[in-house]
Structures are given as C-alpha cells and as structure tokens.
mmCIF file of C-alpha atoms and ligand atoms in Angstrom:
data_model
loop_
_atom_site.group_PDB
_atom_site.id
_atom_site.type_symbol
_atom_site.label_atom_id
_atom_site.label_comp_id
_atom_site.label_asym_id
_atom_site.label_seq_id
_atom_site.Cartn_x
_atom_site.Cartn_y
_atom_site.Cartn_z
ATOM 1 C CA MET P 19 60.353 -18.924 -34.943
ATOM 2 C CA GLY P 20 60.524 -22.634 -34.033
ATOM 3 C CA ALA P 21 57.374 -23.513 -32.080
ATOM 4 C CA VAL P 22 57.654 -20.851 -29.368
ATOM 5 C CA VAL P 23 53.870 -20.955 -29.183
ATOM 6 C CA THR P 24 52.563 -24.508 -29.324
ATOM 7 C CA GLY P 25 48.842 -24.043 -28.960
ATOM 8 C CA ALA P 26 45.821 -21.851 -28.467
ATOM 9 C CA ALA P 27 42.719 -22.252 -26.368
ATOM 10 C CA LEU P 28 39.273 -20.741 -26.229
ATOM 11 C CA ALA P 29 36.841 -20.545 -23.321
ATOM 12 C CA ARG P 30 33.438 -19.267 -24.361
ATOM 13 C CA GLU P 31 30.452 -18.139 -22.272
ATOM 14 C CA GLN P 32 32.526 -16.229 -19.775
ATOM 15 C CA SER P 33 31.241 -13.432 -17.565
ATOM 16 C CA ARG P 34 33.367 -10.721 -16.024
ATOM 17 C CA ILE P 35 32.717 -9.007 -12.701
ATOM 18 C CA THR P 36 34.647 -5.851 -11.844
ATOM 19 C CA VAL P 37 34.782 -4.365 -8.349
ATOM 20 C CA ARG P 38 35.892 -0.767 -8.653
ATOM 21 C CA ASP P 39 37.753 1.356 -6.126
ATOM 22 C CA LEU P 40 38.817 -1.277 -3.603
ATOM 23 C CA PRO P 41 40.987 0.309 -0.898
ATOM 24 C CA ASP P 42 44.598 -0.597 -1.658
ATOM 25 C CA LYS P 43 45.369 -1.993 1.794
ATOM 26 C CA PRO P 44 46.500 -5.470 2.899
ATOM 27 C CA GLY P 45 43.647 -7.946 3.329
ATOM 28 C CA VAL P 46 41.084 -6.215 1.124
ATOM 29 C CA VAL P 47 41.261 -8.575 -1.851
ATOM 30 C CA HIS P 48 41.046 -11.490 0.589
ATOM 31 C CA GLY P 49 37.860 -9.937 1.948
ATOM 32 C CA LEU P 50 36.422 -10.119 -1.562
ATOM 33 C CA PHE P 51 37.549 -13.620 -2.528
ATOM 34 C CA ARG P 52 36.950 -15.319 0.825
ATOM 35 C CA GLU P 53 33.213 -15.148 0.297
ATOM 36 C CA LEU P 54 33.478 -16.458 -3.270
ATOM 37 C CA ALA P 55 35.662 -19.329 -2.049
ATOM 38 C CA GLU P 56 33.271 -20.210 0.768
ATOM 39 C CA ALA P 57 30.449 -20.395 -1.767
ATOM 40 C CA HIS P 58 32.609 -22.619 -4.022
ATOM 41 C CA VAL P 59 32.307 -20.237 -6.962
ATOM 42 C CA VAL P 60 34.790 -21.296 -9.647
ATOM 43 C CA VAL P 61 36.771 -18.197 -10.600
ATOM 44 C CA ASP P 62 38.993 -18.227 -13.685
ATOM 45 C CA MET P 63 40.919 -15.028 -14.565
ATOM 46 C CA ILE P 64 41.737 -12.598 -11.760
ATOM 47 C CA VAL P 65 43.189 -9.236 -12.773
ATOM 48 C CA GLN P 66 44.274 -6.311 -10.641
ATOM 49 C CA ASN P 67 46.268 -3.407 -11.939
ATOM 50 C CA VAL P 68 48.068 -0.913 -9.712
ATOM 51 C CA ALA P 69 45.971 1.462 -7.658
ATOM 52 C CA THR P 70 45.252 5.070 -8.545
ATOM 53 C CA GLU P 71 45.138 7.392 -5.537
ATOM 54 C CA GLY P 72 44.873 4.467 -3.132
ATOM 55 C CA LEU P 73 42.018 2.677 -4.938
ATOM 56 C CA ALA P 74 42.298 -0.385 -7.188
ATOM 57 C CA ASP P 75 39.899 -2.224 -9.514
ATOM 58 C CA VAL P 76 39.805 -6.022 -9.369
ATOM 59 C CA SER P 77 38.133 -8.072 -12.097
ATOM 60 C CA PHE P 78 37.496 -11.777 -12.266
ATOM 61 C CA THR P 79 35.736 -14.120 -14.667
ATOM 62 C CA VAL P 80 33.254 -16.938 -14.082
ATOM 63 C CA ASP P 81 31.157 -19.097 -16.412
ATOM 64 C CA ASP P 82 28.036 -17.275 -17.597
ATOM 65 C CA ASP P 83 25.893 -19.702 -15.571
ATOM 66 C CA ASP P 84 27.590 -18.688 -12.334
ATOM 67 C CA LEU P 85 27.156 -14.957 -12.863
ATOM 68 C CA PRO P 86 24.001 -14.406 -10.746
ATOM 69 C CA SER P 87 25.402 -15.994 -7.577
ATOM 70 C CA ALA P 88 28.915 -14.591 -8.110
ATOM 71 C CA LEU P 89 27.484 -11.110 -8.625
ATOM 72 C CA GLU P 90 25.405 -11.293 -5.456
ATOM 73 C CA ILE P 91 28.397 -12.428 -3.393
ATOM 74 C CA ALA P 92 30.788 -9.905 -4.968
ATOM 75 C CA THR P 93 28.353 -7.033 -4.386
ATOM 76 C CA ARG P 94 27.970 -7.958 -0.711
ATOM 77 C CA ALA P 95 31.721 -8.447 -0.208
ATOM 78 C CA ALA P 96 32.532 -5.207 -2.055
ATOM 79 C CA ARG P 97 30.275 -3.289 0.290
ATOM 80 C CA SER P 98 31.924 -4.871 3.358
ATOM 81 C CA GLN P 99 35.351 -3.869 2.020
ATOM 82 C CA GLY P 100 34.307 -0.285 1.350
ATOM 83 C CA ALA P 101 34.640 -0.604 -2.403
ATOM 84 C CA GLY P 102 32.834 1.384 -5.115
ATOM 85 C CA GLU P 103 30.526 0.072 -7.803
ATOM 86 C CA VAL P 104 30.359 -3.502 -9.035
ATOM 87 C CA ILE P 105 29.880 -3.864 -12.782
ATOM 88 C CA HIS P 106 29.632 -6.919 -14.982
ATOM 89 C CA ALA P 107 29.363 -8.215 -18.533
ATOM 90 C CA SER P 108 28.536 -11.575 -20.082
ATOM 91 C CA ASP P 109 28.992 -13.409 -23.379
ATOM 92 C CA LEU P 110 32.740 -12.955 -23.319
ATOM 93 C CA ALA P 111 35.465 -15.294 -24.517
ATOM 94 C CA LYS P 112 38.958 -15.938 -23.199
ATOM 95 C CA VAL P 113 41.483 -16.505 -25.972
ATOM 96 C CA SER P 114 44.897 -17.850 -24.905
ATOM 97 C CA VAL P 115 48.162 -18.810 -26.512
ATOM 98 C CA VAL P 116 50.557 -21.172 -24.762
ATOM 99 C CA GLY P 117 54.147 -22.250 -25.212
ATOM 100 C CA SER P 118 57.151 -22.800 -22.990
ATOM 101 C CA GLY P 119 59.314 -20.995 -25.546
ATOM 102 C CA MET P 120 57.786 -17.662 -24.509
ATOM 103 C CA LYS P 121 60.123 -17.460 -21.555
ATOM 104 C CA THR P 122 63.110 -17.024 -23.782
ATOM 105 C CA HIS P 123 61.599 -15.124 -26.712
ATOM 106 C CA THR P 124 60.644 -11.456 -26.739
ATOM 107 C CA GLY P 125 57.721 -10.168 -28.722
ATOM 108 C CA VAL P 126 55.383 -13.156 -28.424
ATOM 109 C CA ALA P 127 52.689 -11.123 -26.689
ATOM 110 C CA ASP P 128 52.981 -8.422 -29.298
ATOM 111 C CA ARG P 129 52.479 -10.924 -32.118
ATOM 112 C CA MET P 130 49.216 -11.926 -30.481
ATOM 113 C CA PHE P 131 48.232 -8.286 -29.998
ATOM 114 C CA ALA P 132 49.128 -7.550 -33.620
ATOM 115 C CA ALA P 133 46.983 -10.442 -34.867
ATOM 116 C CA LEU P 134 43.988 -9.159 -32.901
ATOM 117 C CA ALA P 135 44.681 -5.576 -34.013
ATOM 118 C CA ASP P 136 44.709 -6.615 -37.683
ATOM 119 C CA ALA P 137 41.393 -8.382 -37.117
ATOM 120 C CA ARG P 138 40.012 -5.185 -35.491
ATOM 121 C CA ILE P 139 39.187 -7.096 -32.287
ATOM 122 C CA ASN P 140 39.175 -5.085 -29.074
ATOM 123 C CA ILE P 141 41.059 -6.494 -26.075
ATOM 124 C CA GLN P 142 39.092 -6.025 -22.835
ATOM 125 C CA MET P 143 41.480 -7.663 -20.343
ATOM 126 C CA ILE P 144 44.974 -9.165 -20.418
ATOM 127 C CA THR P 145 46.714 -11.607 -18.058
ATOM 128 C CA THR P 146 49.965 -13.456 -18.589
ATOM 129 C CA SER P 147 52.168 -16.123 -17.081
ATOM 130 C CA GLU P 148 55.604 -17.221 -18.314
ATOM 131 C CA ILE P 149 54.033 -19.746 -20.669
ATOM 132 C CA LYS P 150 50.620 -18.328 -21.409
ATOM 133 C CA ILE P 151 48.969 -15.112 -22.557
ATOM 134 C CA SER P 152 45.197 -14.712 -22.157
ATOM 135 C CA VAL P 153 42.940 -11.952 -23.395
ATOM 136 C CA LEU P 154 39.232 -11.373 -22.874
ATOM 137 C CA VAL P 155 37.247 -10.389 -25.952
ATOM 138 C CA ASP P 156 33.597 -10.114 -26.908
ATOM 139 C CA GLN P 157 32.256 -13.610 -27.652
ATOM 140 C CA GLN P 158 31.068 -12.577 -31.109
ATOM 141 C CA PHE P 159 34.765 -12.258 -32.084
ATOM 142 C CA ALA P 160 35.879 -15.572 -30.536
ATOM 143 C CA ALA P 161 36.137 -17.581 -33.748
ATOM 144 C CA GLU P 162 37.828 -14.730 -35.602
ATOM 145 C CA ALA P 163 40.294 -14.222 -32.729
ATOM 146 C CA MET P 164 41.172 -17.915 -32.725
ATOM 147 C CA LYS P 165 41.665 -17.844 -36.482
ATOM 148 C CA ALA P 166 43.920 -14.797 -36.152
ATOM 149 C CA VAL P 167 46.157 -16.291 -33.459
ATOM 150 C CA HIS P 168 46.367 -19.647 -35.244
ATOM 151 C CA ALA P 169 47.530 -17.871 -38.381
ATOM 152 C CA VAL P 170 50.154 -15.656 -36.756
ATOM 153 C CA PHE P 171 51.714 -18.550 -34.837
ATOM 154 C CA ASP P 172 51.368 -21.149 -37.612
ATOM 155 C CA LEU P 173 49.245 -23.401 -35.426
ATOM 156 C CA HIS P 174 47.208 -26.226 -36.873
ATOM 157 C CA VAL P 175 43.590 -25.708 -36.027
ATOM 158 C CA VAL P 176 42.751 -27.460 -32.776
ATOM 159 C CA PRO P 177 39.231 -28.063 -31.525
ATOM 160 C CA ALA P 178 38.300 -24.630 -30.192
ATOM 161 C CA ASP P 179 37.344 -25.748 -26.725
ATOM 162 C CA LEU P 180 40.490 -27.762 -26.089
ATOM 163 C CA ARG P 181 41.932 -26.171 -22.940
ATOM 164 C CA PHE P 182 45.628 -25.794 -22.425
ATOM 165 C CA SER P 183 46.779 -25.209 -18.877
ATOM 166 C CA MET X 8 44.018 -30.480 0.138
ATOM 167 C CA GLY X 9 46.291 -33.012 -1.554
ATOM 168 C CA ALA X 10 49.030 -31.048 -3.332
ATOM 169 C CA VAL X 11 46.778 -28.695 -5.304
ATOM 170 C CA VAL X 12 49.628 -26.213 -5.134
ATOM 171 C CA THR X 13 52.979 -27.846 -5.756
ATOM 172 C CA GLY X 14 55.382 -24.968 -5.614
ATOM 173 C CA ALA X 15 56.104 -21.289 -5.230
ATOM 174 C CA ALA X 16 58.461 -18.966 -7.040
ATOM 175 C CA LEU X 17 59.982 -15.574 -6.452
ATOM 176 C CA ALA X 18 61.358 -13.089 -8.971
ATOM 177 C CA ARG X 19 63.123 -10.173 -7.314
ATOM 178 C CA GLU X 20 64.352 -6.867 -8.745
ATOM 179 C CA GLN X 21 61.300 -6.267 -10.873
ATOM 180 C CA SER X 22 60.176 -2.889 -12.154
ATOM 181 C CA ARG X 23 56.648 -2.012 -13.167
ATOM 182 C CA ILE X 24 55.633 0.455 -15.864
ATOM 183 C CA THR X 25 52.023 1.600 -16.082
ATOM 184 C CA VAL X 26 50.587 3.431 -19.076
ATOM 185 C CA ARG X 27 47.396 5.152 -17.984
ATOM 186 C CA ASP X 28 44.363 6.015 -20.060
ATOM 187 C CA LEU X 29 45.076 4.114 -23.252
ATOM 188 C CA PRO X 30 42.160 4.487 -25.673
ATOM 189 C CA ASP X 31 40.177 1.242 -25.532
ATOM 190 C CA LYS X 32 40.181 0.604 -29.262
ATOM 191 C CA PRO X 33 41.557 -2.284 -31.327
ATOM 192 C CA GLY X 34 45.260 -2.019 -32.106
ATOM 193 C CA VAL X 35 46.229 0.345 -29.285
ATOM 194 C CA VAL X 36 47.981 -2.166 -27.037
ATOM 195 C CA HIS X 37 49.831 -3.449 -30.095
ATOM 196 C CA GLY X 38 51.021 0.093 -30.705
ATOM 197 C CA LEU X 39 52.553 0.039 -27.217
ATOM 198 C CA PHE X 40 54.149 -3.409 -27.293
ATOM 199 C CA ARG X 41 55.372 -3.361 -30.901
ATOM 200 C CA GLU X 42 58.076 -0.876 -29.977
ATOM 201 C CA LEU X 43 59.109 -2.870 -26.905
ATOM 202 C CA ALA X 44 59.292 -6.031 -29.014
ATOM 203 C CA GLU X 45 61.348 -4.333 -31.723
ATOM 204 C CA ALA X 46 63.819 -3.225 -29.034
ATOM 205 C CA HIS X 47 63.934 -6.796 -27.650
ATOM 206 C CA VAL X 48 62.874 -5.671 -24.185
ATOM 207 C CA VAL X 49 62.009 -8.747 -22.108
ATOM 208 C CA VAL X 50 58.587 -8.137 -20.619
ATOM 209 C CA ASP X 51 57.268 -10.430 -17.881
ATOM 210 C CA MET X 52 53.797 -9.701 -16.418
ATOM 211 C CA ILE X 53 51.290 -7.837 -18.574
ATOM 212 C CA VAL X 54 48.080 -6.713 -16.894
ATOM 213 C CA GLN X 55 45.122 -4.847 -18.321
ATOM 214 C CA ASN X 56 41.834 -4.466 -16.516
ATOM 215 C CA VAL X 57 38.618 -3.345 -18.210
ATOM 216 C CA ALA X 58 38.378 0.229 -19.379
ATOM 217 C CA THR X 59 36.576 3.028 -17.547
ATOM 218 C CA GLU X 60 34.816 5.488 -19.843
ATOM 219 C CA GLY X 61 36.734 4.234 -22.873
ATOM 220 C CA LEU X 62 40.204 4.411 -21.287
ATOM 221 C CA ALA X 63 42.271 1.515 -19.929
ATOM 222 C CA ASP X 64 45.495 1.234 -17.927
ATOM 223 C CA VAL X 65 48.092 -1.330 -19.015
ATOM 224 C CA SER X 66 50.976 -2.346 -16.748
ATOM 225 C CA PHE X 67 53.922 -4.555 -17.458
ATOM 226 C CA THR X 68 57.025 -5.637 -15.566
ATOM 227 C CA VAL X 69 60.680 -5.802 -16.604
ATOM 228 C CA ASP X 70 63.893 -6.513 -14.700
ATOM 229 C CA ASP X 71 65.092 -3.459 -12.764
ATOM 230 C CA ASP X 72 68.112 -3.220 -15.112
ATOM 231 C CA ASP X 73 65.854 -2.817 -18.150
ATOM 232 C CA LEU X 74 63.733 -0.038 -16.671
ATOM 233 C CA PRO X 75 65.500 2.979 -18.235
ATOM 234 C CA SER X 76 65.206 1.737 -21.821
ATOM 235 C CA ALA X 77 61.736 0.253 -21.314
ATOM 236 C CA LEU X 78 60.506 3.511 -19.812
ATOM 237 C CA GLU X 79 61.851 5.584 -22.683
ATOM 238 C CA ILE X 80 60.188 3.318 -25.244
ATOM 239 C CA ALA X 81 56.905 3.100 -23.347
ATOM 240 C CA THR X 82 56.728 6.867 -22.919
ATOM 241 C CA ARG X 83 57.268 7.417 -26.661
ATOM 242 C CA ALA X 84 54.773 4.704 -27.629
ATOM 243 C CA ALA X 85 52.185 5.960 -25.117
ATOM 244 C CA ARG X 86 52.329 9.397 -26.660
ATOM 245 C CA SER X 87 51.879 7.979 -30.169
ATOM 246 C CA GLN X 88 48.800 6.033 -28.972
ATOM 247 C CA GLY X 89 47.257 9.101 -27.318
ATOM 248 C CA ALA X 90 47.588 7.690 -23.800
ATOM 249 C CA GLY X 91 47.860 9.593 -20.533
ATOM 250 C CA GLU X 92 50.733 9.522 -18.051
ATOM 251 C CA VAL X 93 53.347 6.826 -17.749
ATOM 252 C CA ILE X 94 54.318 5.937 -14.185
ATOM 253 C CA HIS X 95 56.762 3.393 -12.832
ATOM 254 C CA ALA X 96 58.181 1.762 -9.711
ATOM 255 C CA SER X 97 61.194 -0.434 -8.995
ATOM 256 C CA ASP X 98 62.402 -2.856 -6.330
ATOM 257 C CA LEU X 99 59.333 -5.017 -6.644
ATOM 258 C CA ALA X 100 58.996 -8.786 -6.364
ATOM 259 C CA LYS X 101 56.707 -11.225 -8.138
ATOM 260 C CA VAL X 102 55.491 -14.013 -5.859
ATOM 261 C CA SER X 103 53.766 -16.953 -7.569
ATOM 262 C CA VAL X 104 52.142 -20.221 -6.589
ATOM 263 C CA VAL X 105 51.781 -23.037 -9.106
ATOM 264 C CA GLY X 106 49.874 -26.276 -9.300
ATOM 265 C CA SER X 107 47.809 -28.132 -11.875
ATOM 266 C CA GLY X 108 45.265 -28.930 -9.183
ATOM 267 C CA MET X 109 44.066 -25.325 -9.182
ATOM 268 C CA LYS X 110 41.906 -25.981 -12.198
ATOM 269 C CA THR X 111 39.631 -28.234 -10.237
ATOM 270 C CA HIS X 112 39.784 -26.638 -6.784
ATOM 271 C CA THR X 113 38.041 -23.436 -5.749
ATOM 272 C CA GLY X 114 39.544 -21.105 -3.216
ATOM 273 C CA VAL X 115 43.245 -21.545 -4.030
ATOM 274 C CA ALA X 116 43.695 -17.894 -4.932
ATOM 275 C CA ASP X 117 41.945 -16.861 -1.753
ATOM 276 C CA ARG X 118 44.260 -18.997 0.374
ATOM 277 C CA MET X 119 47.173 -17.113 -1.139
ATOM 278 C CA PHE X 120 45.422 -13.775 -0.580
ATOM 279 C CA ALA X 121 44.637 -14.785 3.008
ATOM 280 C CA ALA X 122 48.273 -15.694 3.692
ATOM 281 C CA LEU X 123 49.422 -12.296 2.415
ATOM 282 C CA ALA X 124 46.636 -10.542 4.312
ATOM 283 C CA ASP X 125 47.672 -12.219 7.587
ATOM 284 C CA ALA X 126 51.268 -11.096 6.925
ATOM 285 C CA ARG X 127 49.982 -7.522 6.324
ATOM 286 C CA ILE X 128 51.546 -7.498 2.839
ATOM 287 C CA ASN X 129 49.888 -5.265 0.255
ATOM 288 C CA ILE X 130 49.148 -6.746 -3.179
ATOM 289 C CA GLN X 131 49.967 -4.270 -5.985
ATOM 290 C CA MET X 132 49.044 -6.376 -9.031
ATOM 291 C CA ILE X 133 47.454 -9.777 -9.677
ATOM 292 C CA THR X 134 47.551 -12.014 -12.726
ATOM 293 C CA THR X 135 46.471 -15.639 -13.049
ATOM 294 C CA SER X 136 46.465 -18.594 -15.392
ATOM 295 C CA GLU X 137 44.774 -21.962 -14.815
ATOM 296 C CA ILE X 138 47.832 -23.292 -13.033
ATOM 297 C CA LYS X 139 49.512 -20.224 -11.638
ATOM 298 C CA ILE X 140 48.687 -17.162 -9.536
ATOM 299 C CA SER X 141 51.176 -14.266 -9.444
ATOM 300 C CA VAL X 142 51.116 -11.137 -7.338
ATOM 301 C CA LEU X 143 53.433 -8.138 -7.317
ATOM 302 C CA VAL X 144 54.548 -6.907 -3.910
ATOM 303 C CA ASP X 145 57.153 -4.514 -2.558
ATOM 304 C CA GLN X 146 60.548 -6.288 -2.591
ATOM 305 C CA GLN X 147 61.078 -5.620 1.102
ATOM 306 C CA PHE X 148 58.230 -8.118 1.774
ATOM 307 C CA ALA X 149 59.463 -10.772 -0.677
ATOM 308 C CA ALA X 150 60.921 -13.181 1.885
ATOM 309 C CA GLU X 151 57.964 -12.771 4.220
ATOM 310 C CA ALA X 152 55.523 -13.340 1.341
ATOM 311 C CA MET X 153 57.334 -16.509 0.308
ATOM 312 C CA LYS X 154 57.282 -17.740 3.894
ATOM 313 C CA ALA X 155 53.567 -17.032 4.136
ATOM 314 C CA VAL X 156 52.638 -18.889 0.927
ATOM 315 C CA HIS X 157 54.901 -21.833 1.789
ATOM 316 C CA ALA X 158 53.178 -22.149 5.144
ATOM 317 C CA VAL X 159 49.612 -21.926 3.879
ATOM 318 C CA PHE X 160 50.172 -24.510 1.142
ATOM 319 C CA ASP X 161 52.447 -26.810 3.187
ATOM 320 C CA LEU X 162 55.294 -26.428 0.708
ATOM 321 C CA HIS X 163 58.819 -27.398 1.564
ATOM 322 C CA VAL X 164 61.059 -24.412 1.248
ATOM 323 C CA VAL X 165 62.545 -24.261 -2.233
ATOM 324 C CA PRO X 166 65.430 -22.025 -3.208
ATOM 325 C CA ALA X 167 63.695 -18.658 -3.529
ATOM 326 C CA ASP X 168 64.825 -17.920 -7.051
ATOM 327 C CA LEU X 169 63.796 -21.272 -8.502
ATOM 328 C CA ARG X 170 61.371 -20.294 -11.237
ATOM 329 C CA PHE X 171 58.308 -22.347 -12.024
ATOM 330 C CA SER X 172 56.707 -21.806 -15.367
HETATM 331 C C1 LIG N 213 43.520 -3.959 -3.763
HETATM 332 C C2 LIG N 213 43.933 -5.101 -2.921
HETATM 333 O O1 LIG N 213 44.601 -6.055 -3.723
HETATM 334 C C3 LIG N 213 44.854 -4.743 -1.753
HETATM 335 N N1 LIG N 213 46.060 -4.132 -2.226
HETATM 336 C C4 LIG N 213 45.160 -6.013 -0.971
HETATM 337 O O2 LIG N 213 46.278 -6.356 -0.779
HETATM 338 O O3 LIG N 213 44.281 -6.702 -0.592
HETATM 339 C C1 LIG N 214 43.400 -0.915 -24.252
HETATM 340 C C2 LIG N 214 43.791 -1.806 -25.388
HETATM 341 O O1 LIG N 214 43.990 -3.116 -24.935
HETATM 342 C C3 LIG N 214 42.765 -1.873 -26.512
HETATM 343 N N1 LIG N 214 41.513 -2.366 -26.032
HETATM 344 C C4 LIG N 214 43.300 -2.760 -27.620
HETATM 345 O O2 LIG N 214 42.699 -3.677 -27.999
HETATM 346 O O3 LIG N 214 44.362 -2.560 -28.084
#
C-alpha cells in the first residue's frame, strides 16, 4: 500500500469529560460549548454518537491541566441544559494516523484497529476525518500504541509529540 | 477572526449504521471493521464515545447506495462480537467546516453549533480533528445548515459538494 498513511501523532496528558443524557434537541450542544468557549477553554476531540431514546452523550478532551476549570464549567452547563451526570478521566493519550490516501483506500481504519487489537490496547473513543483517524487510549499504552501503528503502516519513527493536523 | 475557518463542505446521501452495546474490550471494534474492510465497503465517519457499564456504541457512515451490503455485514459482525442491536438511518448529510486556524483558536466548534442552533437544526453526530469539525444532520436541513455555517464564518458560497479534506 503506497504511503496511504504518511504519519502518526501522539498527544499525551489528555483528560476526557463526558456529559451524559443531553436532550437531543437543537441548541443543546451549543448550550454546553458556549460556556467553554467564553472561558477560552481549549477543547480538542469532540465526540457525539446518535441519541438513544432522545438522549445523547457528548464527550470532549482537554489537556490534563485544564481539567478542573473545564469540569466546573461543563457541570454547570450540563445542569442548565437538563443533562444527566458528568464524568471524567485523566492520563489519557490521543493516538492518530494521518494520510490523504485514506480518502481513496478502504480498510485503513481497520488496519489501525487491528494493530491496537494485536497489542491488546483498549480503544476508549474514536473520531475520524477524511485524512485522519484518532483514538483515545489509556496513557500507559501510549508508547505501545504508537509502536503498533508505526509498524502496521511502515512508518519511520517520528518524535512522539510531533503533531500532524 | 481572520480566516480561522476557510471553507465548508457538504456530503449528501449518507447513511448511518449504529452497533449498540459492543463489549468494551480490546479487539472488538476490529472484529466489526475487519469484515467491512474485507468487503471493500467505503466507510466515512466513525464515531465511538466512551462505554457505559462496559458497553460502547459505534456508529459509522456510508453512502446511501452502500447501506444494504454494509448493514448485512455489520449485523453479522455485531453478532459475532456479542453486540446488541444494529440500527440505521438514511438520507443524512455531513456538514463540515475546515481551517488550520482552529488549532490555535478556541470557540470555533461552538460558533458552528450556535449557527445550527439558531437555524433550529438538530445535530445527530459530531466528530472533529484539529482542522475540521463534522456534524451529521437530516438531509432535509443540508442546504440550510450550509447557509448557516457560511454566514457565521463569513465564507463565500462554494459549490455545495466541493469536498475539503
Ligand atoms: C445532543 C445535541 O447535539 C443536540 N442534538 C443538539 O443539536 O444540540
Ligand atoms: C468498543 C471497542 O472500541 C473496544 N474498546 C475495542 O477496543 O475494540
């Protein structure tokens, strides 16, 4: 497979905040993120899957350092939007693979999933764009996950913290 | 905000398949996507949020035309992975905004959410990368959603189906 995937990236020290049971109605997710934006909290991954019985969970990641203020804001905003509980976790790592060839090749995501499966690393969250696949894993598996994705895509080892957009 | 967001894109005629209650253990999502990859099904968005009580939902999108075969494969693979129900929907549209400036500006996602909120358009799924935010909406709101994001980010109208990576 000629360089379909051209690089990998790792972001350590990530925290994840999940707001459960947000009402699946227009404007609700804006009600949550408006307050984070006004407080200039830098949010990285945002994930929402489809609602179940009219309620949806929304998760987002921030740097570990920003967790206390992000959590306070998210808890307040969740209450104002009539959401359920707000849960969080820290010491997570985002592992990504990038490559413009993904658009025209099937199975790239599965090769990444297979590499992590073989390494017995659990995938906590997944987001994708046409040229990038990101997963959230426990930070203790970050180096192993990077090694696994470098191997499956024949990538030369890049400095772990080099970010690809 | 000098051109933080430089463009928007629309992909119509999307279908969404959701596999509910996948066991949150290493290798399970590979078990689902391996079969789709082997059948050369072109998958676009993949979204997984964190598990609840050890079970996670995974959704992915395909072109409407590919739904029958993708659904058959996903239903078989879900059963082999011990998942719960498989649900789906068609006639959806993916609306995205792109811009390398997002990495250094807070609040871009919320401006998109605010634009859709003001247009009373419900967001069904969200996925992000550092330079792109994508949401899944009902296709009947596709044109309105594109108009709303063009307005809020001062974008000149681009041909709706022009894809940005
Ligand atoms: C759940 C949340 O995304 C809701 N559907 C909204 O549009 O705001
Ligand atoms: C749910 C699924 O993603 C599982 N955590 C896995 O790693 O395969």
